[in-house]
CSV table of C-alpha atoms in Angstrom, one decimal:
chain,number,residue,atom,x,y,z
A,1,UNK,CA,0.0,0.0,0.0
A,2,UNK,CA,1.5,3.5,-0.8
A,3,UNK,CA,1.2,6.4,1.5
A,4,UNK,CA,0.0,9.8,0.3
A,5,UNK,CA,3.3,11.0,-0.6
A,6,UNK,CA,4.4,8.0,-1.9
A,7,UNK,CA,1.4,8.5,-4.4
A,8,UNK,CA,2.2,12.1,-5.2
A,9,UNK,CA,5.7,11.0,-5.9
A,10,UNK,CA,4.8,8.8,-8.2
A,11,UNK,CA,2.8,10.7,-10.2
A,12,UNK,CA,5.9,13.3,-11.1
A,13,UNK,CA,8.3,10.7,-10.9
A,14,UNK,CA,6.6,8.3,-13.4
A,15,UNK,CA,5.7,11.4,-15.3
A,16,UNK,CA,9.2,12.0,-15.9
A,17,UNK,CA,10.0,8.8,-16.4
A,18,UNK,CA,7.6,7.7,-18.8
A,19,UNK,CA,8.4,10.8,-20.6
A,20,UNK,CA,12.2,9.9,-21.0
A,21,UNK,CA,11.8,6.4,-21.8
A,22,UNK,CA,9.8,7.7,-24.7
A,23,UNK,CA,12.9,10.4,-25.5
A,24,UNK,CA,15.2,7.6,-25.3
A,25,UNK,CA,13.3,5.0,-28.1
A,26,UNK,CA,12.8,8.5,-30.0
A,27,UNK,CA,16.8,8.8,-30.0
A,28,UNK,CA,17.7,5.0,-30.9
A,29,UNK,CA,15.7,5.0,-33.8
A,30,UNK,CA,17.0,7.9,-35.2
A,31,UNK,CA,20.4,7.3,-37.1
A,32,UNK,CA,22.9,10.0,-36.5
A,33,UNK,CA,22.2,11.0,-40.1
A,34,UNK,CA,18.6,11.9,-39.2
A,35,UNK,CA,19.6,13.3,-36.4
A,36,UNK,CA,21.8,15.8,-38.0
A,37,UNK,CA,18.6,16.7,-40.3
A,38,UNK,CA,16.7,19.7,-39.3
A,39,UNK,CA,13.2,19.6,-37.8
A,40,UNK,CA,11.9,21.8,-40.0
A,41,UNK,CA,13.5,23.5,-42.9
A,42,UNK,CA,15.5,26.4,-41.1
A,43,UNK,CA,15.1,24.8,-37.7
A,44,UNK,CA,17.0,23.4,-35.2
A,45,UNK,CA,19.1,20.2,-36.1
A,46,UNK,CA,18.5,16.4,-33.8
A,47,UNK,CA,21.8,17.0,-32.6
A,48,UNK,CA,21.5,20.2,-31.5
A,49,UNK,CA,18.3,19.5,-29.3
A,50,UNK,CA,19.7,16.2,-27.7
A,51,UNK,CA,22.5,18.3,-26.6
A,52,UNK,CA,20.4,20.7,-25.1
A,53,UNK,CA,18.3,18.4,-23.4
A,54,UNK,CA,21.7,16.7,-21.8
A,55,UNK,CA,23.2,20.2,-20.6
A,56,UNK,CA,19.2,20.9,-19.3
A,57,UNK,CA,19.6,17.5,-17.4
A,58,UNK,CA,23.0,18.0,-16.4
A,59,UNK,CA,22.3,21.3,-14.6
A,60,UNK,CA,19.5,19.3,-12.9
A,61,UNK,CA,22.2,17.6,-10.9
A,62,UNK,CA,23.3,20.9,-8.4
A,63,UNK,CA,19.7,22.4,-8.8
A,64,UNK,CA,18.5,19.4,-7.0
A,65,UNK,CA,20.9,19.5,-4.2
A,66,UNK,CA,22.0,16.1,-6.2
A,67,UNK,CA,26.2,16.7,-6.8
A,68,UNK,CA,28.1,18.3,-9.2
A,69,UNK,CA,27.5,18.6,-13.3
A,70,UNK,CA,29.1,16.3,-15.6
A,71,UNK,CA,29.3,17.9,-18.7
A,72,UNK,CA,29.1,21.8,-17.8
A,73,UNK,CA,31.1,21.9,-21.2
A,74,UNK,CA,27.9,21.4,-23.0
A,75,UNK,CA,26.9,24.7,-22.2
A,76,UNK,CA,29.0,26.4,-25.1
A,77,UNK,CA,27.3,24.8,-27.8
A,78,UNK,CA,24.1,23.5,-26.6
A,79,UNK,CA,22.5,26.2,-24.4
A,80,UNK,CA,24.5,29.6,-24.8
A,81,UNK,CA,24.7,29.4,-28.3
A,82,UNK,CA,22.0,28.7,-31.2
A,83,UNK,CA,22.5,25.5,-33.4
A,84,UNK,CA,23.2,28.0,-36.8
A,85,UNK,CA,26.2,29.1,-34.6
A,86,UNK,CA,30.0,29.0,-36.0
A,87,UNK,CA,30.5,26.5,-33.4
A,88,UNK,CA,31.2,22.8,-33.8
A,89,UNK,CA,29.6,21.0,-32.4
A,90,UNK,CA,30.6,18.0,-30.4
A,91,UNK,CA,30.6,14.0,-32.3
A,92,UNK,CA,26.8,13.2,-32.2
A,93,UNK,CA,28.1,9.6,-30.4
A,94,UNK,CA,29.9,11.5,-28.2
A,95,UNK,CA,26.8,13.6,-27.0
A,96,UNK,CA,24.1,10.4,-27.1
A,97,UNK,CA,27.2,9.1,-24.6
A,98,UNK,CA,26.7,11.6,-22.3
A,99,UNK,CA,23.2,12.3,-22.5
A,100,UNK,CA,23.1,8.6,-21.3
A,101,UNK,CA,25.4,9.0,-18.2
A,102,UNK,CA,24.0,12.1,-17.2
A,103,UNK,CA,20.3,10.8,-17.4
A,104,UNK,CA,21.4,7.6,-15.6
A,105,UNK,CA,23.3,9.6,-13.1
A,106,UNK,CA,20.2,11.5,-12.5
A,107,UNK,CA,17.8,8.9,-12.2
A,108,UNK,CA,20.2,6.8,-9.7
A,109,UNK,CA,20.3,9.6,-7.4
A,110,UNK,CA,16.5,10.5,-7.7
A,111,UNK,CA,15.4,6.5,-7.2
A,112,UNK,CA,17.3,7.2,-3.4
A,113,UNK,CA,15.3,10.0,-2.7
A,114,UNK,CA,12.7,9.3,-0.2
A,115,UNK,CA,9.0,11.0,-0.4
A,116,UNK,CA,10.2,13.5,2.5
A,117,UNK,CA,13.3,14.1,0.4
A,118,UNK,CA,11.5,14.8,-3.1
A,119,UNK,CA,9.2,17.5,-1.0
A,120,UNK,CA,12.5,19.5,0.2
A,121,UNK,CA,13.1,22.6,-1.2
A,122,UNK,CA,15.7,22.6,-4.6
A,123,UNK,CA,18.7,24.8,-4.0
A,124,UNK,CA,17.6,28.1,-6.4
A,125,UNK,CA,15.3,29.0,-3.8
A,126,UNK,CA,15.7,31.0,0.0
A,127,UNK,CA,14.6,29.0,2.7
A,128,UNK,CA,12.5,32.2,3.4
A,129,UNK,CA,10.8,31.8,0.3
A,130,UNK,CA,10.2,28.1,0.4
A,131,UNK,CA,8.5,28.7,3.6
A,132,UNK,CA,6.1,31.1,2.2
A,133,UNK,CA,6.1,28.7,-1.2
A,134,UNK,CA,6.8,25.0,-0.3
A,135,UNK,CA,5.8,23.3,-3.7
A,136,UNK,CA,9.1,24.8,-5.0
A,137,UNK,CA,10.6,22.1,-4.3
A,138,UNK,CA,12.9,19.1,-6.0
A,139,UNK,CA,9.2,17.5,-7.2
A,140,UNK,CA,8.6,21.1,-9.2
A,141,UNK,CA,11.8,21.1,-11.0
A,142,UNK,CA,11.2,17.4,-12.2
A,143,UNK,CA,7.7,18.1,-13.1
A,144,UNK,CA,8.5,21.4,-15.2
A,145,UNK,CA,11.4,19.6,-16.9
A,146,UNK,CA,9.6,16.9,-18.0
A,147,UNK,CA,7.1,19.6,-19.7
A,148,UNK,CA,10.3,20.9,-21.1
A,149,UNK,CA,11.2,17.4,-22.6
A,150,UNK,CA,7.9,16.7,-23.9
A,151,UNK,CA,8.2,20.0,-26.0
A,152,UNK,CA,11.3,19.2,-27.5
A,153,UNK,CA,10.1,15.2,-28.1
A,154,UNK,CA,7.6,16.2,-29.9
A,155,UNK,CA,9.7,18.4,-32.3
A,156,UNK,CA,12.4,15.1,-32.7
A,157,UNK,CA,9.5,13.0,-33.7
A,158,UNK,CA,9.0,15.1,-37.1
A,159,UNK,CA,13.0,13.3,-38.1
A,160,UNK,CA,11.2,10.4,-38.5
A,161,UNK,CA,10.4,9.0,-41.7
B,1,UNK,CA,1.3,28.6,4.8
B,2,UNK,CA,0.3,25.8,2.4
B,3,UNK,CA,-0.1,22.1,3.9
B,4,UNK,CA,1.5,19.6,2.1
B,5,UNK,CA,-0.9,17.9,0.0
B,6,UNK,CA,-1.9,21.7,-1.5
B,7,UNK,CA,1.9,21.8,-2.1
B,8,UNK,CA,1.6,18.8,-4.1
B,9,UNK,CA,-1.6,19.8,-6.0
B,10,UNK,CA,-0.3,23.1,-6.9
B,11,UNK,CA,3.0,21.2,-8.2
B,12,UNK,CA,0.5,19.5,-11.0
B,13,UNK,CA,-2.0,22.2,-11.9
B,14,UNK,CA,0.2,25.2,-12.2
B,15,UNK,CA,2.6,23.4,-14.9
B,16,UNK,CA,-0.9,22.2,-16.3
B,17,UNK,CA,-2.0,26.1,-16.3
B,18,UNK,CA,1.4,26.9,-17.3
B,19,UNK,CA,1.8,24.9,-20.0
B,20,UNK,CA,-2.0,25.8,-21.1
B,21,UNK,CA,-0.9,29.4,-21.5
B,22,UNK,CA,2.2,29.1,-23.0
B,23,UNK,CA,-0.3,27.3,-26.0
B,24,UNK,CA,-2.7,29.8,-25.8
B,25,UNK,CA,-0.2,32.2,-26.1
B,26,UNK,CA,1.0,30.7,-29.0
B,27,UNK,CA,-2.3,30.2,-30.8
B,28,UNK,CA,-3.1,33.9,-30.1
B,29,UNK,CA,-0.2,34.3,-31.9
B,30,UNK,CA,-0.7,32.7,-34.9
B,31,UNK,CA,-3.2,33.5,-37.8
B,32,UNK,CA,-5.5,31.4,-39.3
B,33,UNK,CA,-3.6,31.1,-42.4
B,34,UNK,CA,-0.5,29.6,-40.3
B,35,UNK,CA,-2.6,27.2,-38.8
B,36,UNK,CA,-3.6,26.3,-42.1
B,37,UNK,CA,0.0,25.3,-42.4
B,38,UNK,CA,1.8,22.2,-41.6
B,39,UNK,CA,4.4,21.7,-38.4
B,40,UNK,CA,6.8,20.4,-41.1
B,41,UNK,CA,6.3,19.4,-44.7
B,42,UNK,CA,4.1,16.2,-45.2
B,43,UNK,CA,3.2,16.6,-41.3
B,44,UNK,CA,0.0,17.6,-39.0
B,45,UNK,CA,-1.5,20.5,-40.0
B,46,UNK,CA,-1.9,23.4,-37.2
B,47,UNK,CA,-5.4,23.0,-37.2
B,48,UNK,CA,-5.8,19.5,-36.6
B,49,UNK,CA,-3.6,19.8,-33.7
B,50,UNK,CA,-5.5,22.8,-32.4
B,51,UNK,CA,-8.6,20.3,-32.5
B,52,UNK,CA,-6.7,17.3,-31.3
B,53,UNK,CA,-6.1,19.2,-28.6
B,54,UNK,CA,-9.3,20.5,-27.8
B,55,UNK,CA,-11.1,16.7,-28.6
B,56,UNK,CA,-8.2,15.2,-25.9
B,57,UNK,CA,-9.0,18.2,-23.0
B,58,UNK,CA,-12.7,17.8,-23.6
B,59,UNK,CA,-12.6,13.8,-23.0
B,60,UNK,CA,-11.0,15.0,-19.6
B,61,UNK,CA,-14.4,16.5,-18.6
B,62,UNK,CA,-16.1,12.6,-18.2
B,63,UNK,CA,-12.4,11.3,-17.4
B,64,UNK,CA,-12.2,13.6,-14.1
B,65,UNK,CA,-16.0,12.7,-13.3
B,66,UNK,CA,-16.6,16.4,-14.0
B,67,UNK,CA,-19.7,16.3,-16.3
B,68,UNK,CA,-20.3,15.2,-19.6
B,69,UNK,CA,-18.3,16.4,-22.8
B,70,UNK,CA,-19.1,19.8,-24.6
B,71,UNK,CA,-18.1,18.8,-27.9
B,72,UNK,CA,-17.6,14.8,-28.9
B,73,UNK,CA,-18.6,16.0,-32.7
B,74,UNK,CA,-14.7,16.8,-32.7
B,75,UNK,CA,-13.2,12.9,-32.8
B,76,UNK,CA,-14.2,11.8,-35.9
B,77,UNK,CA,-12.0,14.8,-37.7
B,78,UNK,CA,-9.7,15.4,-34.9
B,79,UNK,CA,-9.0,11.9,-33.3
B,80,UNK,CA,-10.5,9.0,-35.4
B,81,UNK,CA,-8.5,10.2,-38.3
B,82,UNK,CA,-5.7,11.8,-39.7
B,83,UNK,CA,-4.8,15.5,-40.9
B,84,UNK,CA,-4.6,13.7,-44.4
B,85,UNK,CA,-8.0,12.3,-44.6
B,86,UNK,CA,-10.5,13.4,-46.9
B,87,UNK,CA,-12.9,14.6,-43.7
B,88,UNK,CA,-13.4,18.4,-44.0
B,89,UNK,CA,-12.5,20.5,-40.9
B,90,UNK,CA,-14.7,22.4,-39.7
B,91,UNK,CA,-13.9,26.4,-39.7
B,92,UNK,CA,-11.0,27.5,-38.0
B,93,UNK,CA,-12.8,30.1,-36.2
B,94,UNK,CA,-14.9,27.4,-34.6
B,95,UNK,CA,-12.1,24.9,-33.6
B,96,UNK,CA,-11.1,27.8,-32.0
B,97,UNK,CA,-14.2,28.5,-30.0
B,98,UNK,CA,-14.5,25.1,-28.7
B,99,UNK,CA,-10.9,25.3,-27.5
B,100,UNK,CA,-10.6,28.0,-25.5
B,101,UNK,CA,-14.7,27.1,-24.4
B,102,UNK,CA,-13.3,23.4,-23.4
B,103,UNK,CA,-10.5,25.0,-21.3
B,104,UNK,CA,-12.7,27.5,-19.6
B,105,UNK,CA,-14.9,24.8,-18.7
B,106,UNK,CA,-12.3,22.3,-17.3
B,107,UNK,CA,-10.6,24.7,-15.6
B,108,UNK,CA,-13.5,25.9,-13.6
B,109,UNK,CA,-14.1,22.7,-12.8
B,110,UNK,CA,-10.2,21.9,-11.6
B,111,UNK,CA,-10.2,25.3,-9.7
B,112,UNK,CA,-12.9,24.4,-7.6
B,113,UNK,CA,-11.7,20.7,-6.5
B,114,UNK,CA,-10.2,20.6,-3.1
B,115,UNK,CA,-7.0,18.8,-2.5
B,116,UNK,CA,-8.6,15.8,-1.7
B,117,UNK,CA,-10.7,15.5,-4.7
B,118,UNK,CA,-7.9,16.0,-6.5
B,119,UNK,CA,-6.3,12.8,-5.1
B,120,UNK,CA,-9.2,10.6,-5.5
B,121,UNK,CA,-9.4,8.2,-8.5
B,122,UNK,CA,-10.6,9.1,-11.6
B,123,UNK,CA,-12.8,7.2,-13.5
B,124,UNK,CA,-11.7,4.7,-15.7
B,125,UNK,CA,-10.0,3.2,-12.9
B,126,UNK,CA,-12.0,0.2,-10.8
B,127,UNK,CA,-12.2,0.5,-7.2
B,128,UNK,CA,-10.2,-2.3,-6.6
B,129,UNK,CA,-7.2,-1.3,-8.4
B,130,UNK,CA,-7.5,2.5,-7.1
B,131,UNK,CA,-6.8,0.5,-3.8
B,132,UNK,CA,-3.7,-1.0,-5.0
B,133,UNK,CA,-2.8,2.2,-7.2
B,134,UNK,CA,-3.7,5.2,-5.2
B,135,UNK,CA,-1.9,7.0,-7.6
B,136,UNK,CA,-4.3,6.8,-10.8
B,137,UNK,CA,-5.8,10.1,-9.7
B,138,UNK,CA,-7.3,12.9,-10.8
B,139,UNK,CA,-3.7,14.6,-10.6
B,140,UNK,CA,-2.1,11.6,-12.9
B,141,UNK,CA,-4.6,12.1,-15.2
B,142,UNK,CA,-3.8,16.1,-15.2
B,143,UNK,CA,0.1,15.2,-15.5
B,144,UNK,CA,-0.3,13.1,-18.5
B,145,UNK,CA,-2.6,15.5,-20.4
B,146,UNK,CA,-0.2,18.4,-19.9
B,147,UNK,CA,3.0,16.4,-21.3
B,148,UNK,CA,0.7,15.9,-24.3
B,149,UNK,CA,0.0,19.4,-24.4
B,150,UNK,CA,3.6,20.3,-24.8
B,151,UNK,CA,4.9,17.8,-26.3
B,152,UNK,CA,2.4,19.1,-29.8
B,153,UNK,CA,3.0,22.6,-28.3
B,154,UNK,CA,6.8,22.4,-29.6
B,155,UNK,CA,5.8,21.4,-32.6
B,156,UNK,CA,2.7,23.8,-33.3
B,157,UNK,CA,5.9,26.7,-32.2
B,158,UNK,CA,7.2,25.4,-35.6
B,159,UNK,CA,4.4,27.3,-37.3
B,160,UNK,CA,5.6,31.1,-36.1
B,161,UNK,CA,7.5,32.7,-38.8
């Protein structure tokens, strides 16, 4: 039987989960040839938005009181930059690599978490303000990024043929 | 001071309002004409997501146990079958309407449920397996519905010029 937290966990966290699993079969049935096509003519490449998403994941880790990044160099390309940049970008193995270890980092750490630990506050709010605000906590981070990976998932779907 | 199970409510219905706006904002945005338009060549056409979208949030009205549908006319166009069928669509205009009328109409409804309601089972669930699953709430249902929302959100952005 699950508690009430336990139950509002799991709606985020299966949320999130459910929506990366679906990200991730997106990703290995694209070839990296389809993923260095464009969404739409003009638009950001595959490549470009799977590095995004990693760096997005990756700055997860200190947001969520979690540890430190492990690819902060994605920034450069994938977040600071836009994909038409003169910038080149990283080998498209070498980013599904790390958008694999960072994802599996992240989800090893957030599977310890227990319900009291999900409902603590993440660490770009004041404990004043989480007082007066106590849903901005780790649970609020997770559920907005998973909107954020829906959004993109639903742009990498149209490289499918 | 929020209790904790109004924490966890507010953590599923503001990225659900959240995410709404961010679409309506972008509908607002765009004219008829664009909508006319496809998300990428050979894809969905705005339009049929705009009444995807509004077929999907209406079936949440029986799905929550909050009344019956406003507009089931909408799935045989919108959800039976595909942007390329040789269905006509009714008026933009129109699709429009019942959109932003479904959303009005849900959302009154969601804004008036107490915390509790929100965390009791919605109803294509049994009773039985509400007891084992305590999370296939009204709030899981509300979690799912808004990753689908931005998930064809990032591709309806495709339309903007």
């Amino acid at each position: 039987m699950e508690n009430q937290n336990q139950s509002l966990v799991k709606i985020v966290s299966n949320s999130w989960n459910q929506q990366l699993g679906q990200a991730n079969k997106l990703f290995e049935s694209l070839s990296n040839e389809q993923l260095a096509g464009e969404i739409a003519p003009g638009r950001n490449s595959g490549v470009y938005l799977l590095g995004h998403l990693a760096a997005v994941h990756d700055m997860m880790l200190p947001l969520l009181g979690l540890g430190q990044r492990l690819h902060p160099e994605l920034d450069e390309v994938f977040i600071k930059n836009p994909d038409k940049s003169e910038l080149q970008k990283p080998d498209t193995n070498l980013v599904r690599q790390h958008w694999a270890e960072i994802n599996s980092t992240l989800n090893s750490k957030l599977a310890a978490l227990s319900p009291e630990q999900w409902l603590e506050k993440h660490t770009a709010v004041s404990e004043e303000d989480f007082k007066k605000e106590p849903h901005r906590n780790r649970l609020n981070v997770v559920a907005g990024r998973t909107n954020h990976l829906a959004y993109h998932t639903g742009q990498l779907a149209l490289l499918k043929k």
